[in-house]
Tab-separated table of C-alpha atoms in Angstrom:
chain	number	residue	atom	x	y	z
A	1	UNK	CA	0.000	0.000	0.000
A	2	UNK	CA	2.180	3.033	-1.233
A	3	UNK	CA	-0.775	6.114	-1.841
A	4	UNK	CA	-1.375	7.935	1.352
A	5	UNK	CA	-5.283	8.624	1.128
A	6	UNK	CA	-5.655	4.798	0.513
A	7	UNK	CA	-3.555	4.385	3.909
A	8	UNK	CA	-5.650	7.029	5.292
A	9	UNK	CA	-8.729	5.171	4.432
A	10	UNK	CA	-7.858	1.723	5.053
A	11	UNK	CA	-6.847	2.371	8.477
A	12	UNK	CA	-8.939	0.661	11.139
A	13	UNK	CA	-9.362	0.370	14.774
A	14	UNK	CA	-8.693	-3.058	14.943
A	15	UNK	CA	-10.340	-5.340	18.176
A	16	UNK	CA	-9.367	-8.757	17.128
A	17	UNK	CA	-5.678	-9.904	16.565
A	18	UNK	CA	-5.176	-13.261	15.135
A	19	UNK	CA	-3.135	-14.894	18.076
A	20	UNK	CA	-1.507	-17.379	15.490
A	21	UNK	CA	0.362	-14.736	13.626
A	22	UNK	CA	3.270	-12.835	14.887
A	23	UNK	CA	4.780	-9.539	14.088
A	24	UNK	CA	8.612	-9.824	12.407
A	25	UNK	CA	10.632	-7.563	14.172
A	26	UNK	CA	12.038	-6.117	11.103
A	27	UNK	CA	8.808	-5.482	10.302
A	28	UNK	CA	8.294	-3.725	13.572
A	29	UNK	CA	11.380	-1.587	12.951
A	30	UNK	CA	10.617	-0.957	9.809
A	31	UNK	CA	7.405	1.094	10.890
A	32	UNK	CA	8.804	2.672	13.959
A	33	UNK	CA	11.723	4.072	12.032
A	34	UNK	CA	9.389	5.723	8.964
A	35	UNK	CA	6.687	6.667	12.358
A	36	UNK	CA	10.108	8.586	13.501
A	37	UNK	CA	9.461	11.128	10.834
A	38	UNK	CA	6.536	12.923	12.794
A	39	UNK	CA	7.195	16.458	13.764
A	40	UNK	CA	8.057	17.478	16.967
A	41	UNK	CA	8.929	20.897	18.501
A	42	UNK	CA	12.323	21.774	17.656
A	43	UNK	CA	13.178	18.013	16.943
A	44	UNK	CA	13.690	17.440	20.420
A	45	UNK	CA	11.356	14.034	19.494
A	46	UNK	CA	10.518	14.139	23.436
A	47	UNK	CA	9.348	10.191	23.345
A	48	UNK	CA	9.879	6.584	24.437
A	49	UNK	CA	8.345	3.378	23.278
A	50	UNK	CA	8.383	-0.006	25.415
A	51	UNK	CA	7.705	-3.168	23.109
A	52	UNK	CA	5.337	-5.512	25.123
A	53	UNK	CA	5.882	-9.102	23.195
A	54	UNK	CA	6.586	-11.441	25.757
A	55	UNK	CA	4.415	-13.760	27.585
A	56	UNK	CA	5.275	-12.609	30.408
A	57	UNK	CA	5.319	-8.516	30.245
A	58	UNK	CA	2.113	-9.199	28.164
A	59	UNK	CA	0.356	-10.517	31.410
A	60	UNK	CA	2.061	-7.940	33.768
A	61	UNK	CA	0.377	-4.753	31.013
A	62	UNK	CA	-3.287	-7.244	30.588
A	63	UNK	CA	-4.545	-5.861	33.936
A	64	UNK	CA	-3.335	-2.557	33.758
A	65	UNK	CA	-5.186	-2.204	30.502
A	66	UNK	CA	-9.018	-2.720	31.791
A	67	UNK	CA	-8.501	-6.663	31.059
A	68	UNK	CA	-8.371	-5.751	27.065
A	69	UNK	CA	-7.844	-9.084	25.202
A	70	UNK	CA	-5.863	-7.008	22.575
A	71	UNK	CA	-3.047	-6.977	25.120
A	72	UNK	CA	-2.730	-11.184	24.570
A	73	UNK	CA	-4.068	-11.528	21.673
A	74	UNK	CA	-1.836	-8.947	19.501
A	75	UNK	CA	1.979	-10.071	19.018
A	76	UNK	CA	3.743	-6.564	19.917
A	77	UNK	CA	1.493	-3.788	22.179
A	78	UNK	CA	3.514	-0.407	22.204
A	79	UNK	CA	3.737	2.018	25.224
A	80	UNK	CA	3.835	5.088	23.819
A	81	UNK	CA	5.697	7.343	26.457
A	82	UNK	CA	6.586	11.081	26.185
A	83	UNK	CA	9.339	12.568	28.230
A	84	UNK	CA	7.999	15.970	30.369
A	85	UNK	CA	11.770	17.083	30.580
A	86	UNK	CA	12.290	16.906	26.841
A	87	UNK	CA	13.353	20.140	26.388
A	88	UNK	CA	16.042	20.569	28.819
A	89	UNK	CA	20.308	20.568	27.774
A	90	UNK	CA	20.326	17.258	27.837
A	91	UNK	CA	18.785	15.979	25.118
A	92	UNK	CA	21.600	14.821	22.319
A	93	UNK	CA	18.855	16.499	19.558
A	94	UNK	CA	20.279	19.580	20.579
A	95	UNK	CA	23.654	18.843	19.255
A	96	UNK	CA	22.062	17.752	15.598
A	97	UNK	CA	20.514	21.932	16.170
A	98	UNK	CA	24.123	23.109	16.858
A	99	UNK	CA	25.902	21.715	13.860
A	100	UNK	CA	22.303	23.258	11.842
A	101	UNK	CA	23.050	27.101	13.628
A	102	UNK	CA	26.776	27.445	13.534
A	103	UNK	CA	27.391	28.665	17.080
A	104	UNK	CA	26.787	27.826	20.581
A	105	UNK	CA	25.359	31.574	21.502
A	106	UNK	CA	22.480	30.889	18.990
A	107	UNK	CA	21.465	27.041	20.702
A	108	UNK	CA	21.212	28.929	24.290
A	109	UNK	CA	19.126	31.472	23.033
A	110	UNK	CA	16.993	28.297	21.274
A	111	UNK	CA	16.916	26.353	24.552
A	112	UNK	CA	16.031	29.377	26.549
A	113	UNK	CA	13.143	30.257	24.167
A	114	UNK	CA	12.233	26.307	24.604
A	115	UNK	CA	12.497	26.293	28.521
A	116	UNK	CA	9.829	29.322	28.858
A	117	UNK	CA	7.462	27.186	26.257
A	118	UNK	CA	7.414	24.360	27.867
A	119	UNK	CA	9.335	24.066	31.196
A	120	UNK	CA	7.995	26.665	33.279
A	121	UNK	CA	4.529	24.923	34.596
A	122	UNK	CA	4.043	21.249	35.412
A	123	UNK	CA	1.063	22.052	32.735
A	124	UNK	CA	3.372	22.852	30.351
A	125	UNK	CA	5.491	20.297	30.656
A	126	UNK	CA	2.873	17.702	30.321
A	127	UNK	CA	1.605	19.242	27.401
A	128	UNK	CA	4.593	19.601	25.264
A	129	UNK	CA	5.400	15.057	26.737
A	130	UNK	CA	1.534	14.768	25.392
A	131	UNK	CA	1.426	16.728	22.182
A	132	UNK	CA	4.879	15.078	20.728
A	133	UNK	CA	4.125	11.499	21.826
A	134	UNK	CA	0.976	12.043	20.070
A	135	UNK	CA	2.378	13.034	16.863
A	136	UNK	CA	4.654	9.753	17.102
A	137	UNK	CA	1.561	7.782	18.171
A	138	UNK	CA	-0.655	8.467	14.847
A	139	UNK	CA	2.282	8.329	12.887
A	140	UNK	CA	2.900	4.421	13.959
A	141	UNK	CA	-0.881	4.019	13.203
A	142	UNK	CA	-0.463	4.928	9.449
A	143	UNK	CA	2.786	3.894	9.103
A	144	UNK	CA	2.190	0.210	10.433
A	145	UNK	CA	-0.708	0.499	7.856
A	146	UNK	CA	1.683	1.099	5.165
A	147	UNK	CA	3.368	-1.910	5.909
A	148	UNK	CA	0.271	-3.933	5.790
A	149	UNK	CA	0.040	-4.029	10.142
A	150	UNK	CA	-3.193	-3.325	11.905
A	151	UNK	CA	-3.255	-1.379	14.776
A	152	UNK	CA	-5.419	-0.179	18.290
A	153	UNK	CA	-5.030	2.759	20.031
A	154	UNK	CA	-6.059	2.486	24.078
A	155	UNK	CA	-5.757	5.308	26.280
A	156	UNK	CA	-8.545	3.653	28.509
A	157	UNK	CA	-5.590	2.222	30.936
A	158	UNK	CA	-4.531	2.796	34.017
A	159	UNK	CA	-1.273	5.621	33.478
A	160	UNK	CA	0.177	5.460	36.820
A	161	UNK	CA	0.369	1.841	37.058
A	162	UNK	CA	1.923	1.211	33.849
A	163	UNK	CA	4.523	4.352	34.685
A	164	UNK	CA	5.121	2.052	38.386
A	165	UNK	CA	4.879	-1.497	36.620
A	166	UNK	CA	7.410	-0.768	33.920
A	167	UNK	CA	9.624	1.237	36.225
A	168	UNK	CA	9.599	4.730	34.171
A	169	UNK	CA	11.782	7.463	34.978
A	170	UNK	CA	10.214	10.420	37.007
A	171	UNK	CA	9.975	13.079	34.144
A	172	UNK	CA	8.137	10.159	31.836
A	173	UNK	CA	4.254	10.558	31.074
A	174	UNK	CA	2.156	7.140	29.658
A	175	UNK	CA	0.149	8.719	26.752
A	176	UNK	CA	-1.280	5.622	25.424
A	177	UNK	CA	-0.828	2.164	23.928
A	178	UNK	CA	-1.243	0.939	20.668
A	179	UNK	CA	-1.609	-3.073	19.782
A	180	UNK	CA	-0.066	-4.104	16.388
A	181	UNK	CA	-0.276	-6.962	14.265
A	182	UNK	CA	-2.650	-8.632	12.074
A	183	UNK	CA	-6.568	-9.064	12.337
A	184	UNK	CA	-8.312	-12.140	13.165
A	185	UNK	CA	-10.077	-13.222	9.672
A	186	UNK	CA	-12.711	-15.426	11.848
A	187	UNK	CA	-14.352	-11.812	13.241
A	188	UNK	CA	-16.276	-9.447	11.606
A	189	UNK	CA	-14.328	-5.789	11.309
A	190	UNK	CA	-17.415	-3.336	11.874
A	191	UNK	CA	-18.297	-0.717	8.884
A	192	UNK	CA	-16.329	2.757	9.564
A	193	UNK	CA	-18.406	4.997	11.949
A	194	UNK	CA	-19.734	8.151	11.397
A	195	UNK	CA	-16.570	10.678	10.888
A	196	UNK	CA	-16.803	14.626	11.460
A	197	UNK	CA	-16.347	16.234	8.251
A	198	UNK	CA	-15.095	19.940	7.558
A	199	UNK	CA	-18.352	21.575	7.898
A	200	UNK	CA	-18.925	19.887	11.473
A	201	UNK	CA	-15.738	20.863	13.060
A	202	UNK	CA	-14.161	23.914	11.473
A	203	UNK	CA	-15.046	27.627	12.321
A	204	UNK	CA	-13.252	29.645	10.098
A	205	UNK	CA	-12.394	33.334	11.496
C-alpha cells in the first residue's frame, strides 16, 4: 500500500488480533523508524516506546489495561511514552541543532526560548510530553498500515500503574498504547463509523 489517502482510508481500529500470527521484528522496525518522521517541537522528538511481546510482560500490562484481550491476543502492544523534561540541555537532539546554527550563543538562546514554552509549569510540561508522543503515536498508526500491520489505540488504561509497573523514569508521562499486528479473519471488522467532516468541526475566522 504506497498512496497515502488509501492508507488514510484503510486504516482501522482493529479489536481482534489473530493470536496465530506474529509480528517480524524487522517489520516492527521498519514502521517505527518511517513513524520517527513525525514532527516534533524543535526536533527534540521528546518520546519513548516499550515493546510488550513477551508472555510474560504481556500478562504484567493485561490488567493494567481494563482486562483488554488485545493486550494477549496482539503479538507486539507499544507504550507510547513522552518525556515531560524533553526540552532541557540534555537531550543529544540539541547537538544535531548546533551543527544546523553554527554557534553555541544561537542554541542557548533556542533552549532558553524552549524552557519558557514548555518548562515553566508542570502544565506545560505535560503538554509539550503529550502533544509530541501524540504526533509519534498516529504516525505508527499509518505507518504500520503502510506496511500492511493493523493497529489499536487504548488510552482507557490505568497511566500510573503502567509508569510504576514498567519502572519509568520520574519526568516520563504514559500517553497511550497501541496493539499491532494482524486481524483475526474469523471476526467481523465493523463498517467505519460516522466521521466529522469539515463543515462539522471547522469555524473559520
Amino acid at each position: 500500500m504506497t498512496d497515502l489517502k488509501e492508507v488514510f482510508e484503510a486504516r482501522r481500529s482493529v479489536n481482534f488480533f489473530d493470536k496465530q500470527k506474529g509480528l517480524d521484528e524487522q517489520v516492527l522496525q521498519n514502521i517505527i523508524n518511517l513513524a520517527t518522521l513525525a514532527p516534533s517541537a524543535f526536533n527534540l522528538q521528546p518520546w519513548q516506546i516499550i515493546a510488550v511481546k513477551t508472555d510474560e510482560a504481556k500478562k504484567r500490562l493485561y490488567p493494567l489495561a481494563s482486562n483488554q484481550p488485545k493486550i494477549l491476543d496482539a503479538p507486539v502492544t507499544l507504550i507510547i511514552i513522552g518525556d515531560r523534561a524533553g526540552y532541557e540541555k540534555d537531550n543529544p537532539a540539541w547537538s544535531d541543532l548546533e551543527k544546523m546554527l553554527g554557534n553555541k550563543e544561537a542554541l542557548e538562546k533556542t533552549q532558553q526560548f524552549a524552557y519558557a514554552l514548555y518548562g515553566t509549569t508542570p502544565e506545560r510540561k505535560i503538554k509539550f510530553a503529550e502533544s509530541n508522543a501524540g504526533l509519534l503515536a498516529a504516525s505508527i498508526m499509518y505507518a504500520a498500515k503502510y506496511f500492511g500491520v493493523e493497529s489499536h489505540a487504548m488510552s482507557g488504561i490505568d497511566f500510573e500503574g503502567i509508569h510504576k509497573e514498567f519502572k519509568l523514569g520520574t519526568d516520563k508521562e504514559v500517553v497511550m498504547l497501541i496493539a499491532l499486528g494482524y486481524f483475526d479473519e474469523s471476526k467481523t471488522l465493523y463498517p467505519r463509523r460516522f466521521r466529522k467532516n469539515f463543515k462539522d468541526m471547522v469555524q473559520v475566522v
